[in-house]
Amino acid sequence: MEKERNVDRLARYLIYAASLAVVLALCWYLRNVLVYVILAAVVSLLCKPVMTFLGRLRIRKKPLPAAFCAVCSLLIVMSVLLFIVTQIIPVASNIVRNIFDNLAKSDYSLPVDSFKIFVADINSWMIEHFSNLGPGFRIEAVVGKFLAKVLNTASISSAVEHVASFLVSIGVGIFSVVFISFFFIKDSSLFGRIVSAFVPDDMESRVIEAISDIEYLLSRYFTGLMIEVLGVALLNLLGLWSLTGIGFSSAVGIAFITGILNVIPYVGPLVGGVIGTILAVILKFSAGSAAISFWGFILVTVLVFVVTQLIDNFLYQPLIYSASIKASPLEIFIVLLVAGNSAGILGMLVAIPAYTVVRVIASRFFIRYKPVRRLLQKEQ
């Protein structure tokens, strides 16, 4: 009898393993669709506070239609995201314009003559050491033939085809994410019903509760993250505009670049500060009319980013990373450290949302285990 129970248990485990393998294979095969669904879920979480606010409004004591609130929420959030992205364009255009202005004023005679001498020396060296090339060898002719071969009609046509295919894929992806997001926003319980349809009946209530907790915590996290981006960008904008004098549009673009990079934990602020300083120096000194000294300008710019980072570390991040997902700063640091070592920057970006999901699942389904109880004891 005991042997039969062991066999049954082994068969059940094999069925579970086979089912899991099939599910993972389907997820890999449909990975593009899953990415669209995940992105739509993130957008719906960002829209959730706006949707909640609009749902409380009344016109003649009647609530607004859910579809109308969903469209308005989606438009508001997408407008904010589009505004953040478009603020980077003026910085790039100013840098390109300054570079071309400086090139237009440059004297090309010396660089061109030096390059001609350099090429002539290469030809002489090649003819001297490789006699089979002949006295008429010219490396510029060889390079020209190679470029003509590479840049033929077929390669250009293939490149255009790849670019067009990429643009179509981007368009399809954006439309898919927006379309799926609309239904997730309109019906907040839709995602939970979809997931609960694949679980046993005795676990359905716990799964729905877990999904509700995950949506609540992740909505707070992503909303707080967007507020952090705007807050960091605003502080950098005020500092750059008032202290460095690089111009309002340039300051806005650099501020939003640093704000977006600040989303990457620990590494992002440093990278954003370095890139922001380089861009500010290029915009300030490319025209050659800066009244402030070079090192003085760099010092002031770095000081702006450092002060902003201190405010972010002691004010913004404790409210977002710790309070929003109900985890201690030590937990967050260890999770980010492990994710960074195993998956790099991408791992650090998804570490906190993934850890939030794991915490909720553990609290709902594995709380009977002692390590889970000890880790989550503050929540009990």
mmCIF file of C-alpha atoms in Angstrom:
data_model
loop_
_atom_site.group_PDB
_atom_site.id
_atom_site.type_symbol
_atom_site.label_atom_id
_atom_site.label_comp_id
_atom_site.label_asym_id
_atom_site.label_seq_id
_atom_site.Cartn_x
_atom_site.Cartn_y
_atom_site.Cartn_z
ATOM 1 C CA MET A 1 0.000 0.000 0.000
ATOM 2 C CA GLU A 2 2.818 2.313 0.939
ATOM 3 C CA LYS A 3 4.552 1.540 -2.348
ATOM 4 C CA GLU A 4 1.413 2.449 -4.274
ATOM 5 C CA ARG A 5 1.156 5.808 -2.483
ATOM 6 C CA ASN A 6 4.758 6.579 -3.368
ATOM 7 C CA VAL A 7 4.084 5.685 -6.981
ATOM 8 C CA ASP A 8 1.004 7.900 -7.013
ATOM 9 C CA ARG A 9 2.986 10.735 -5.523
ATOM 10 C CA LEU A 10 5.722 10.314 -8.097
ATOM 11 C CA ALA A 11 3.142 10.271 -10.891
ATOM 12 C CA ARG A 12 1.567 13.437 -9.571
ATOM 13 C CA TYR A 13 4.934 15.187 -9.471
ATOM 14 C CA LEU A 14 5.685 14.038 -13.011
ATOM 15 C CA ILE A 15 2.334 15.412 -14.179
ATOM 16 C CA TYR A 16 3.085 18.737 -12.465
ATOM 17 C CA ALA A 17 6.537 18.877 -14.066
ATOM 18 C CA ALA A 18 5.152 18.047 -17.504
ATOM 19 C CA SER A 19 2.416 20.662 -17.130
ATOM 20 C CA LEU A 20 4.958 23.264 -16.057
ATOM 21 C CA ALA A 21 7.178 22.387 -19.040
ATOM 22 C CA VAL A 22 4.237 22.805 -21.418
ATOM 23 C CA VAL A 23 3.313 26.148 -19.871
ATOM 24 C CA LEU A 24 6.906 27.405 -20.103
ATOM 25 C CA ALA A 25 7.133 26.248 -23.727
ATOM 26 C CA LEU A 26 3.905 28.105 -24.565
ATOM 27 C CA CYS A 27 5.183 31.216 -22.770
ATOM 28 C CA TRP A 28 8.396 31.113 -24.797
ATOM 29 C CA TYR A 29 6.505 30.580 -28.055
ATOM 30 C CA LEU A 30 4.102 33.439 -27.254
ATOM 31 C CA ARG A 31 6.740 35.659 -25.613
ATOM 32 C CA ASN A 32 5.910 38.679 -27.775
ATOM 33 C CA VAL A 33 2.265 38.519 -26.745
ATOM 34 C CA LEU A 34 3.279 38.108 -23.093
ATOM 35 C CA VAL A 35 5.477 41.194 -23.340
ATOM 36 C CA TYR A 36 2.523 43.182 -24.691
ATOM 37 C CA VAL A 37 0.314 41.915 -21.843
ATOM 38 C CA ILE A 38 2.938 42.741 -19.193
ATOM 39 C CA LEU A 39 3.481 46.247 -20.594
ATOM 40 C CA ALA A 40 -0.291 46.745 -20.738
ATOM 41 C CA ALA A 41 -0.546 45.639 -17.118
ATOM 42 C CA VAL A 42 2.129 48.193 -16.125
ATOM 43 C CA VAL A 43 0.295 50.957 -18.000
ATOM 44 C CA SER A 44 -2.977 49.968 -16.317
ATOM 45 C CA LEU A 45 -1.277 50.147 -12.917
ATOM 46 C CA LEU A 46 -0.070 53.663 -13.731
ATOM 47 C CA CYS A 47 -3.605 54.598 -14.774
ATOM 48 C CA LYS A 48 -5.240 53.098 -11.694
ATOM 49 C CA PRO A 49 -4.984 56.213 -9.448
ATOM 50 C CA VAL A 50 -6.407 58.406 -12.223
ATOM 51 C CA MET A 51 -9.160 55.872 -12.863
ATOM 52 C CA THR A 52 -10.010 55.805 -9.146
ATOM 53 C CA PHE A 53 -10.229 59.606 -9.035
ATOM 54 C CA LEU A 54 -12.427 59.794 -12.127
ATOM 55 C CA GLY A 55 -14.627 57.011 -10.765
ATOM 56 C CA ARG A 56 -15.484 59.190 -7.760
ATOM 57 C CA LEU A 57 -16.782 62.033 -9.899
ATOM 58 C CA ARG A 58 -20.530 62.387 -10.286
ATOM 59 C CA ILE A 59 -22.619 64.182 -12.896
ATOM 60 C CA ARG A 60 -26.209 64.609 -11.711
ATOM 61 C CA LYS A 61 -25.474 61.990 -9.065
ATOM 62 C CA LYS A 62 -24.491 59.476 -11.717
ATOM 63 C CA PRO A 63 -20.959 58.080 -12.095
ATOM 64 C CA LEU A 64 -19.039 58.574 -15.302
ATOM 65 C CA PRO A 65 -19.087 55.632 -17.740
ATOM 66 C CA ALA A 66 -16.253 53.190 -17.129
ATOM 67 C CA ALA A 67 -15.162 53.298 -20.771
ATOM 68 C CA PHE A 68 -14.949 57.106 -20.710
ATOM 69 C CA CYS A 69 -12.905 57.064 -17.486
ATOM 70 C CA ALA A 70 -10.593 54.418 -18.946
ATOM 71 C CA VAL A 71 -9.969 56.462 -22.104
ATOM 72 C CA CYS A 72 -9.329 59.633 -20.087
ATOM 73 C CA SER A 73 -6.950 57.826 -17.721
ATOM 74 C CA LEU A 74 -5.046 56.302 -20.623
ATOM 75 C CA LEU A 75 -4.785 59.651 -22.425
ATOM 76 C CA ILE A 76 -3.525 61.431 -19.300
ATOM 77 C CA VAL A 77 -0.833 58.868 -18.510
ATOM 78 C CA MET A 78 0.268 58.522 -22.145
ATOM 79 C CA SER A 79 0.454 62.311 -22.436
ATOM 80 C CA VAL A 80 2.717 62.502 -19.384
ATOM 81 C CA LEU A 81 4.986 59.748 -20.744
ATOM 82 C CA LEU A 82 5.078 61.393 -24.180
ATOM 83 C CA PHE A 83 5.875 64.762 -22.599
ATOM 84 C CA ILE A 84 8.816 63.257 -20.701
ATOM 85 C CA VAL A 85 10.232 61.612 -23.833
ATOM 86 C CA THR A 86 9.794 64.666 -26.074
ATOM 87 C CA GLN A 87 11.719 66.900 -23.668
ATOM 88 C CA ILE A 88 14.912 65.072 -24.647
ATOM 89 C CA ILE A 89 14.606 66.126 -28.312
ATOM 90 C CA PRO A 90 15.547 69.833 -27.820
ATOM 91 C CA VAL A 91 18.820 68.843 -26.124
ATOM 92 C CA ALA A 92 19.808 66.566 -29.005
ATOM 93 C CA SER A 93 18.839 69.188 -31.601
ATOM 94 C CA ASN A 94 20.798 71.924 -29.795
ATOM 95 C CA ILE A 95 23.905 69.748 -29.567
ATOM 96 C CA VAL A 96 23.714 68.784 -33.240
ATOM 97 C CA ARG A 97 23.125 72.407 -34.269
ATOM 98 C CA ASN A 98 26.097 73.632 -32.217
ATOM 99 C CA ILE A 99 28.346 70.932 -33.648
ATOM 100 C CA PHE A 100 27.413 71.828 -37.242
ATOM 101 C CA ASP A 101 27.805 75.551 -36.514
ATOM 102 C CA ASN A 102 31.298 74.952 -35.194
ATOM 103 C CA LEU A 103 32.168 72.729 -38.145
ATOM 104 C CA ALA A 104 30.966 75.420 -40.535
ATOM 105 C CA LYS A 105 33.354 77.918 -38.932
ATOM 106 C CA SER A 106 36.336 75.559 -38.917
ATOM 107 C CA ASP A 107 39.357 75.657 -41.222
ATOM 108 C CA TYR A 108 39.578 72.282 -42.958
ATOM 109 C CA SER A 109 42.848 72.867 -44.836
ATOM 110 C CA LEU A 110 45.141 71.579 -42.085
ATOM 111 C CA PRO A 111 43.177 68.392 -41.271
ATOM 112 C CA VAL A 112 42.709 67.563 -44.964
ATOM 113 C CA ASP A 113 46.410 68.034 -45.756
ATOM 114 C CA SER A 114 47.404 65.956 -42.744
ATOM 115 C CA PHE A 115 45.047 63.191 -43.794
ATOM 116 C CA LYS A 116 46.446 63.195 -47.340
ATOM 117 C CA ILE A 117 49.992 62.838 -45.988
ATOM 118 C CA PHE A 118 48.846 60.031 -43.669
ATOM 119 C CA VAL A 119 47.231 58.100 -46.563
ATOM 120 C CA ALA A 120 50.299 58.634 -48.780
ATOM 121 C CA ASP A 121 52.552 57.222 -46.030
ATOM 122 C CA ILE A 122 50.310 54.146 -45.751
ATOM 123 C CA ASN A 123 50.469 53.595 -49.536
ATOM 124 C CA SER A 124 54.263 53.910 -49.539
ATOM 125 C CA TRP A 125 54.597 51.455 -46.650
ATOM 126 C CA MET A 126 52.265 48.937 -48.316
ATOM 127 C CA ILE A 127 54.122 49.134 -51.679
ATOM 128 C CA GLU A 128 57.479 48.785 -49.946
ATOM 129 C CA HIS A 129 56.572 45.724 -47.862
ATOM 130 C CA PHE A 130 54.196 44.018 -50.347
ATOM 131 C CA SER A 131 55.815 44.285 -53.782
ATOM 132 C CA ASN A 132 53.083 42.186 -55.407
ATOM 133 C CA LEU A 133 50.633 45.059 -54.930
ATOM 134 C CA GLY A 134 52.440 47.037 -57.636
ATOM 135 C CA PRO A 135 53.580 50.678 -57.719
ATOM 136 C CA GLY A 136 50.095 51.929 -58.524
ATOM 137 C CA PHE A 137 48.504 50.595 -55.315
ATOM 138 C CA ARG A 138 46.192 53.056 -53.575
ATOM 139 C CA ILE A 139 44.468 52.078 -50.348
ATOM 140 C CA GLU A 140 41.756 54.690 -50.899
ATOM 141 C CA ALA A 141 40.787 52.879 -54.123
ATOM 142 C CA VAL A 142 40.541 49.562 -52.254
ATOM 143 C CA VAL A 143 38.348 51.150 -49.561
ATOM 144 C CA GLY A 144 36.182 52.752 -52.254
ATOM 145 C CA LYS A 145 35.603 49.440 -54.016
ATOM 146 C CA PHE A 146 34.755 47.768 -50.712
ATOM 147 C CA LEU A 147 32.218 50.460 -49.813
ATOM 148 C CA ALA A 148 30.703 50.259 -53.306
ATOM 149 C CA LYS A 149 30.339 46.511 -52.877
ATOM 150 C CA VAL A 150 28.778 46.811 -49.429
ATOM 151 C CA LEU A 151 26.525 49.740 -50.246
ATOM 152 C CA ASN A 152 24.983 48.217 -53.331
ATOM 153 C CA THR A 153 21.324 48.354 -54.271
ATOM 154 C CA ALA A 154 20.523 45.010 -52.662
ATOM 155 C CA SER A 155 22.004 45.967 -49.280
ATOM 156 C CA ILE A 156 20.270 49.333 -49.275
ATOM 157 C CA SER A 157 16.991 47.679 -50.183
ATOM 158 C CA SER A 158 17.481 45.118 -47.408
ATOM 159 C CA ALA A 159 18.259 47.866 -44.894
ATOM 160 C CA VAL A 160 15.150 49.800 -45.895
ATOM 161 C CA GLU A 161 13.098 46.630 -45.588
ATOM 162 C CA HIS A 162 14.455 45.942 -42.099
ATOM 163 C CA VAL A 163 13.785 49.523 -41.000
ATOM 164 C CA ALA A 164 10.232 49.382 -42.346
ATOM 165 C CA SER A 165 9.647 46.036 -40.629
ATOM 166 C CA PHE A 166 10.983 47.462 -37.362
ATOM 167 C CA LEU A 167 8.719 50.511 -37.574
ATOM 168 C CA VAL A 168 5.712 48.305 -38.317
ATOM 169 C CA SER A 169 6.558 46.078 -35.343
ATOM 170 C CA ILE A 170 6.849 49.137 -33.092
ATOM 171 C CA GLY A 171 3.512 50.429 -34.338
ATOM 172 C CA VAL A 172 1.816 47.056 -33.800
ATOM 173 C CA GLY A 173 3.354 46.818 -30.334
ATOM 174 C CA ILE A 174 2.182 50.283 -29.274
ATOM 175 C CA PHE A 175 -1.316 49.664 -30.591
ATOM 176 C CA SER A 176 -1.486 46.260 -28.879
ATOM 177 C CA VAL A 177 -0.318 47.649 -25.529
ATOM 178 C CA VAL A 178 -2.780 50.556 -25.668
ATOM 179 C CA PHE A 179 -5.661 48.305 -26.759
ATOM 180 C CA ILE A 180 -5.039 45.708 -24.025
ATOM 181 C CA SER A 181 -4.461 48.441 -21.435
ATOM 182 C CA PHE A 182 -7.893 49.922 -22.157
ATOM 183 C CA PHE A 183 -9.653 46.712 -21.124
ATOM 184 C CA PHE A 184 -7.431 46.225 -18.070
ATOM 185 C CA ILE A 185 -8.205 49.792 -16.958
ATOM 186 C CA LYS A 186 -11.912 49.563 -17.710
ATOM 187 C CA ASP A 187 -12.350 46.314 -15.773
ATOM 188 C CA SER A 188 -9.872 46.153 -12.897
ATOM 189 C CA SER A 189 -10.822 42.540 -12.115
ATOM 190 C CA LEU A 190 -10.230 41.267 -15.660
ATOM 191 C CA PHE A 191 -6.622 40.194 -15.112
ATOM 192 C CA GLY A 192 -7.538 38.409 -11.888
ATOM 193 C CA ARG A 193 -10.356 36.510 -13.562
ATOM 194 C CA ILE A 194 -8.056 35.425 -16.382
ATOM 195 C CA VAL A 195 -5.453 34.045 -13.974
ATOM 196 C CA SER A 196 -7.984 32.455 -11.607
ATOM 197 C CA ALA A 197 -9.484 30.536 -14.529
ATOM 198 C CA PHE A 198 -6.347 28.363 -14.610
ATOM 199 C CA VAL A 199 -6.168 27.496 -10.896
ATOM 200 C CA PRO A 200 -8.137 24.912 -8.872
ATOM 201 C CA ASP A 201 -11.396 26.003 -7.247
ATOM 202 C CA ASP A 202 -10.094 25.585 -3.692
ATOM 203 C CA MET A 203 -7.277 28.086 -4.404
ATOM 204 C CA GLU A 204 -9.259 30.584 -6.449
ATOM 205 C CA SER A 205 -10.146 32.936 -3.568
ATOM 206 C CA ARG A 206 -6.542 33.117 -2.367
ATOM 207 C CA VAL A 207 -5.269 33.705 -5.893
ATOM 208 C CA ILE A 208 -7.721 36.580 -6.410
ATOM 209 C CA GLU A 209 -6.692 38.113 -3.064
ATOM 210 C CA ALA A 210 -3.007 37.772 -3.982
ATOM 211 C CA ILE A 211 -3.565 39.414 -7.367
ATOM 212 C CA SER A 212 -5.463 42.250 -5.683
ATOM 213 C CA ASP A 213 -2.570 42.809 -3.254
ATOM 214 C CA ILE A 214 -0.028 42.708 -6.096
ATOM 215 C CA GLU A 215 -1.987 45.222 -8.161
ATOM 216 C CA TYR A 216 -2.317 47.556 -5.168
ATOM 217 C CA LEU A 217 1.380 47.461 -4.259
ATOM 218 C CA LEU A 218 2.659 47.679 -7.830
ATOM 219 C CA SER A 219 0.278 50.536 -8.598
ATOM 220 C CA ARG A 220 1.724 52.459 -5.658
ATOM 221 C CA TYR A 221 5.255 51.577 -6.752
ATOM 222 C CA PHE A 222 4.928 52.592 -10.410
ATOM 223 C CA THR A 223 3.003 55.742 -9.521
ATOM 224 C CA GLY A 224 5.663 56.650 -6.988
ATOM 225 C CA LEU A 225 8.363 55.912 -9.549
ATOM 226 C CA MET A 226 6.808 58.356 -12.003
ATOM 227 C CA ILE A 227 6.542 60.963 -9.240
ATOM 228 C CA GLU A 228 10.229 60.370 -8.457
ATOM 229 C CA VAL A 229 11.194 60.911 -12.111
ATOM 230 C CA LEU A 230 9.239 64.179 -12.202
ATOM 231 C CA GLY A 231 10.598 65.253 -8.809
ATOM 232 C CA VAL A 232 14.241 64.618 -9.723
ATOM 233 C CA ALA A 233 13.731 66.297 -13.103
ATOM 234 C CA LEU A 234 12.146 69.355 -11.442
ATOM 235 C CA LEU A 235 15.003 69.767 -8.950
ATOM 236 C CA ASN A 236 17.641 69.418 -11.670
ATOM 237 C CA LEU A 237 15.710 71.813 -13.907
ATOM 238 C CA LEU A 238 15.596 74.517 -11.236
ATOM 239 C CA GLY A 239 19.282 74.058 -10.427
ATOM 240 C CA LEU A 240 20.526 74.000 -14.023
ATOM 241 C CA TRP A 241 18.351 76.877 -15.165
ATOM 242 C CA SER A 242 19.062 79.187 -12.231
ATOM 243 C CA LEU A 243 22.725 78.403 -11.562
ATOM 244 C CA THR A 244 24.325 77.330 -14.856
ATOM 245 C CA GLY A 245 22.420 79.493 -17.340
ATOM 246 C CA ILE A 246 22.287 76.950 -20.166
ATOM 247 C CA GLY A 247 18.808 77.950 -21.301
ATOM 248 C CA PHE A 248 15.397 76.737 -20.236
ATOM 249 C CA SER A 249 14.735 74.222 -23.045
ATOM 250 C CA SER A 250 18.195 72.663 -22.675
ATOM 251 C CA ALA A 251 17.787 72.500 -18.895
ATOM 252 C CA VAL A 252 14.412 70.771 -19.293
ATOM 253 C CA GLY A 253 15.863 68.138 -21.632
ATOM 254 C CA ILE A 254 18.896 67.385 -19.434
ATOM 255 C CA ALA A 255 16.689 67.307 -16.332
ATOM 256 C CA PHE A 256 14.373 64.703 -17.829
ATOM 257 C CA ILE A 257 17.308 62.623 -19.081
ATOM 258 C CA THR A 258 18.701 62.473 -15.538
ATOM 259 C CA GLY A 259 15.227 61.821 -14.133
ATOM 260 C CA ILE A 260 14.644 58.841 -16.441
ATOM 261 C CA LEU A 261 18.105 57.371 -15.772
ATOM 262 C CA ASN A 262 17.491 57.807 -12.050
ATOM 263 C CA VAL A 263 14.986 54.934 -12.298
ATOM 264 C CA ILE A 264 17.968 52.535 -12.461
ATOM 265 C CA PRO A 265 18.840 51.909 -8.796
ATOM 266 C CA TYR A 266 22.281 52.993 -7.569
ATOM 267 C CA VAL A 267 23.914 53.077 -11.031
ATOM 268 C CA GLY A 268 21.356 55.335 -12.728
ATOM 269 C CA PRO A 269 22.004 58.527 -10.703
ATOM 270 C CA LEU A 270 25.763 58.320 -11.368
ATOM 271 C CA VAL A 271 25.290 57.694 -15.099
ATOM 272 C CA GLY A 272 22.683 60.451 -15.288
ATOM 273 C CA GLY A 273 24.970 62.909 -13.501
ATOM 274 C CA VAL A 274 27.890 62.157 -15.819
ATOM 275 C CA ILE A 275 25.779 62.380 -18.990
ATOM 276 C CA GLY A 276 24.009 65.504 -17.732
ATOM 277 C CA THR A 277 27.316 67.214 -16.951
ATOM 278 C CA ILE A 278 28.765 66.338 -20.374
ATOM 279 C CA LEU A 279 25.668 67.610 -22.190
ATOM 280 C CA ALA A 280 25.617 70.820 -20.142
ATOM 281 C CA VAL A 281 29.301 71.472 -20.890
ATOM 282 C CA ILE A 282 28.774 70.879 -24.625
ATOM 283 C CA LEU A 283 25.763 73.204 -24.757
ATOM 284 C CA LYS A 284 27.487 75.897 -22.697
ATOM 285 C CA PHE A 285 30.936 75.994 -24.261
ATOM 286 C CA SER A 286 30.341 74.858 -27.853
ATOM 287 C CA ALA A 287 29.476 78.423 -28.862
ATOM 288 C CA GLY A 288 32.583 79.770 -27.113
ATOM 289 C CA SER A 289 30.756 82.617 -25.360
ATOM 290 C CA ALA A 290 30.567 81.302 -21.775
ATOM 291 C CA ALA A 291 31.394 83.896 -19.111
ATOM 292 C CA ILE A 292 32.052 81.316 -16.374
ATOM 293 C CA SER A 293 35.261 79.308 -16.185
ATOM 294 C CA PHE A 294 35.269 75.737 -17.450
ATOM 295 C CA TRP A 295 36.033 74.026 -14.132
ATOM 296 C CA GLY A 296 33.769 76.394 -12.238
ATOM 297 C CA PHE A 297 30.869 75.471 -14.509
ATOM 298 C CA ILE A 298 31.541 71.752 -14.029
ATOM 299 C CA LEU A 299 31.670 72.239 -10.250
ATOM 300 C CA VAL A 300 28.332 74.057 -10.195
ATOM 301 C CA THR A 301 26.697 71.447 -12.466
ATOM 302 C CA VAL A 302 27.964 68.525 -10.410
ATOM 303 C CA LEU A 303 26.809 70.286 -7.238
ATOM 304 C CA VAL A 304 23.273 70.558 -8.663
ATOM 305 C CA PHE A 305 23.146 66.817 -9.370
ATOM 306 C CA VAL A 306 24.636 65.919 -5.965
ATOM 307 C CA VAL A 307 22.106 68.031 -4.040
ATOM 308 C CA THR A 308 19.259 66.540 -6.067
ATOM 309 C CA GLN A 309 20.540 63.039 -5.373
ATOM 310 C CA LEU A 310 20.749 63.689 -1.647
ATOM 311 C CA ILE A 311 17.144 64.881 -1.616
ATOM 312 C CA ASP A 312 16.143 61.843 -3.650
ATOM 313 C CA ASN A 313 17.972 59.430 -1.319
ATOM 314 C CA PHE A 314 16.608 60.853 1.924
ATOM 315 C CA LEU A 315 13.119 61.894 0.833
ATOM 316 C CA TYR A 316 11.874 60.288 -2.381
ATOM 317 C CA GLN A 317 13.304 56.759 -2.261
ATOM 318 C CA PRO A 318 12.293 55.869 1.335
ATOM 319 C CA LEU A 319 8.707 56.775 0.461
ATOM 320 C CA ILE A 320 8.707 54.859 -2.831
ATOM 321 C CA TYR A 321 10.888 51.771 -2.402
ATOM 322 C CA SER A 322 10.181 50.991 1.250
ATOM 323 C CA ALA A 323 6.700 52.332 1.968
ATOM 324 C CA SER A 324 5.098 51.499 -1.368
ATOM 325 C CA ILE A 325 5.952 47.774 -1.344
ATOM 326 C CA LYS A 326 6.140 47.390 2.478
ATOM 327 C CA ALA A 327 9.700 46.065 2.521
ATOM 328 C CA SER A 328 12.692 47.153 4.598
ATOM 329 C CA PRO A 329 15.578 49.065 2.967
ATOM 330 C CA LEU A 330 17.916 46.152 3.734
ATOM 331 C CA GLU A 331 15.666 43.770 1.798
ATOM 332 C CA ILE A 332 15.577 46.176 -1.124
ATOM 333 C CA PHE A 333 19.361 46.562 -1.130
ATOM 334 C CA ILE A 334 20.003 42.798 -1.064
ATOM 335 C CA VAL A 335 17.435 42.133 -3.792
ATOM 336 C CA LEU A 336 18.936 44.828 -6.023
ATOM 337 C CA LEU A 337 22.460 43.521 -5.349
ATOM 338 C CA VAL A 338 21.523 39.964 -6.319
ATOM 339 C CA ALA A 339 19.584 41.120 -9.380
ATOM 340 C CA GLY A 340 22.433 43.362 -10.529
ATOM 341 C CA ASN A 341 25.023 40.580 -10.208
ATOM 342 C CA SER A 342 22.875 38.018 -12.009
ATOM 343 C CA ALA A 343 21.127 40.079 -14.717
ATOM 344 C CA GLY A 344 22.823 43.486 -14.841
ATOM 345 C CA ILE A 345 20.917 46.726 -15.245
ATOM 346 C CA LEU A 346 17.838 45.010 -16.670
ATOM 347 C CA GLY A 347 17.682 42.806 -13.598
ATOM 348 C CA MET A 348 17.872 45.838 -11.302
ATOM 349 C CA LEU A 349 15.007 47.479 -13.179
ATOM 350 C CA VAL A 350 12.639 44.543 -12.708
ATOM 351 C CA ALA A 351 13.969 43.426 -9.311
ATOM 352 C CA ILE A 352 11.630 45.421 -7.074
ATOM 353 C CA PRO A 353 8.374 44.652 -8.969
ATOM 354 C CA ALA A 354 9.361 40.962 -9.185
ATOM 355 C CA TYR A 355 10.237 40.875 -5.484
ATOM 356 C CA THR A 356 6.883 42.476 -4.678
ATOM 357 C CA VAL A 357 5.095 39.667 -6.520
ATOM 358 C CA VAL A 358 7.206 37.039 -4.726
ATOM 359 C CA ARG A 359 6.483 38.585 -1.310
ATOM 360 C CA VAL A 360 2.738 38.611 -1.883
ATOM 361 C CA ILE A 361 2.712 35.012 -3.158
ATOM 362 C CA ALA A 362 4.825 33.912 -0.196
ATOM 363 C CA SER A 363 2.541 35.655 2.289
ATOM 364 C CA ARG A 364 -0.560 34.037 0.781
ATOM 365 C CA PHE A 365 0.628 30.506 0.048
ATOM 366 C CA PHE A 366 3.841 29.768 1.998
ATOM 367 C CA ILE A 367 3.356 31.576 5.292
ATOM 368 C CA ARG A 368 3.426 28.244 7.183
ATOM 369 C CA TYR A 369 7.158 27.953 6.511
ATOM 370 C CA LYS A 370 9.357 29.454 9.194
ATOM 371 C CA PRO A 371 11.734 31.502 6.942
ATOM 372 C CA VAL A 372 8.746 33.154 5.254
ATOM 373 C CA ARG A 373 7.122 33.918 8.627
ATOM 374 C CA ARG A 374 10.325 35.465 9.933
ATOM 375 C CA LEU A 375 10.766 37.585 6.815
ATOM 376 C CA LEU A 376 7.155 38.792 6.763
ATOM 377 C CA GLN A 377 6.496 38.887 10.502
ATOM 378 C CA LYS A 378 5.981 42.676 10.503
ATOM 379 C CA GLU A 379 3.027 42.221 8.203
ATOM 380 C CA GLN A 380 1.290 39.651 10.393
#
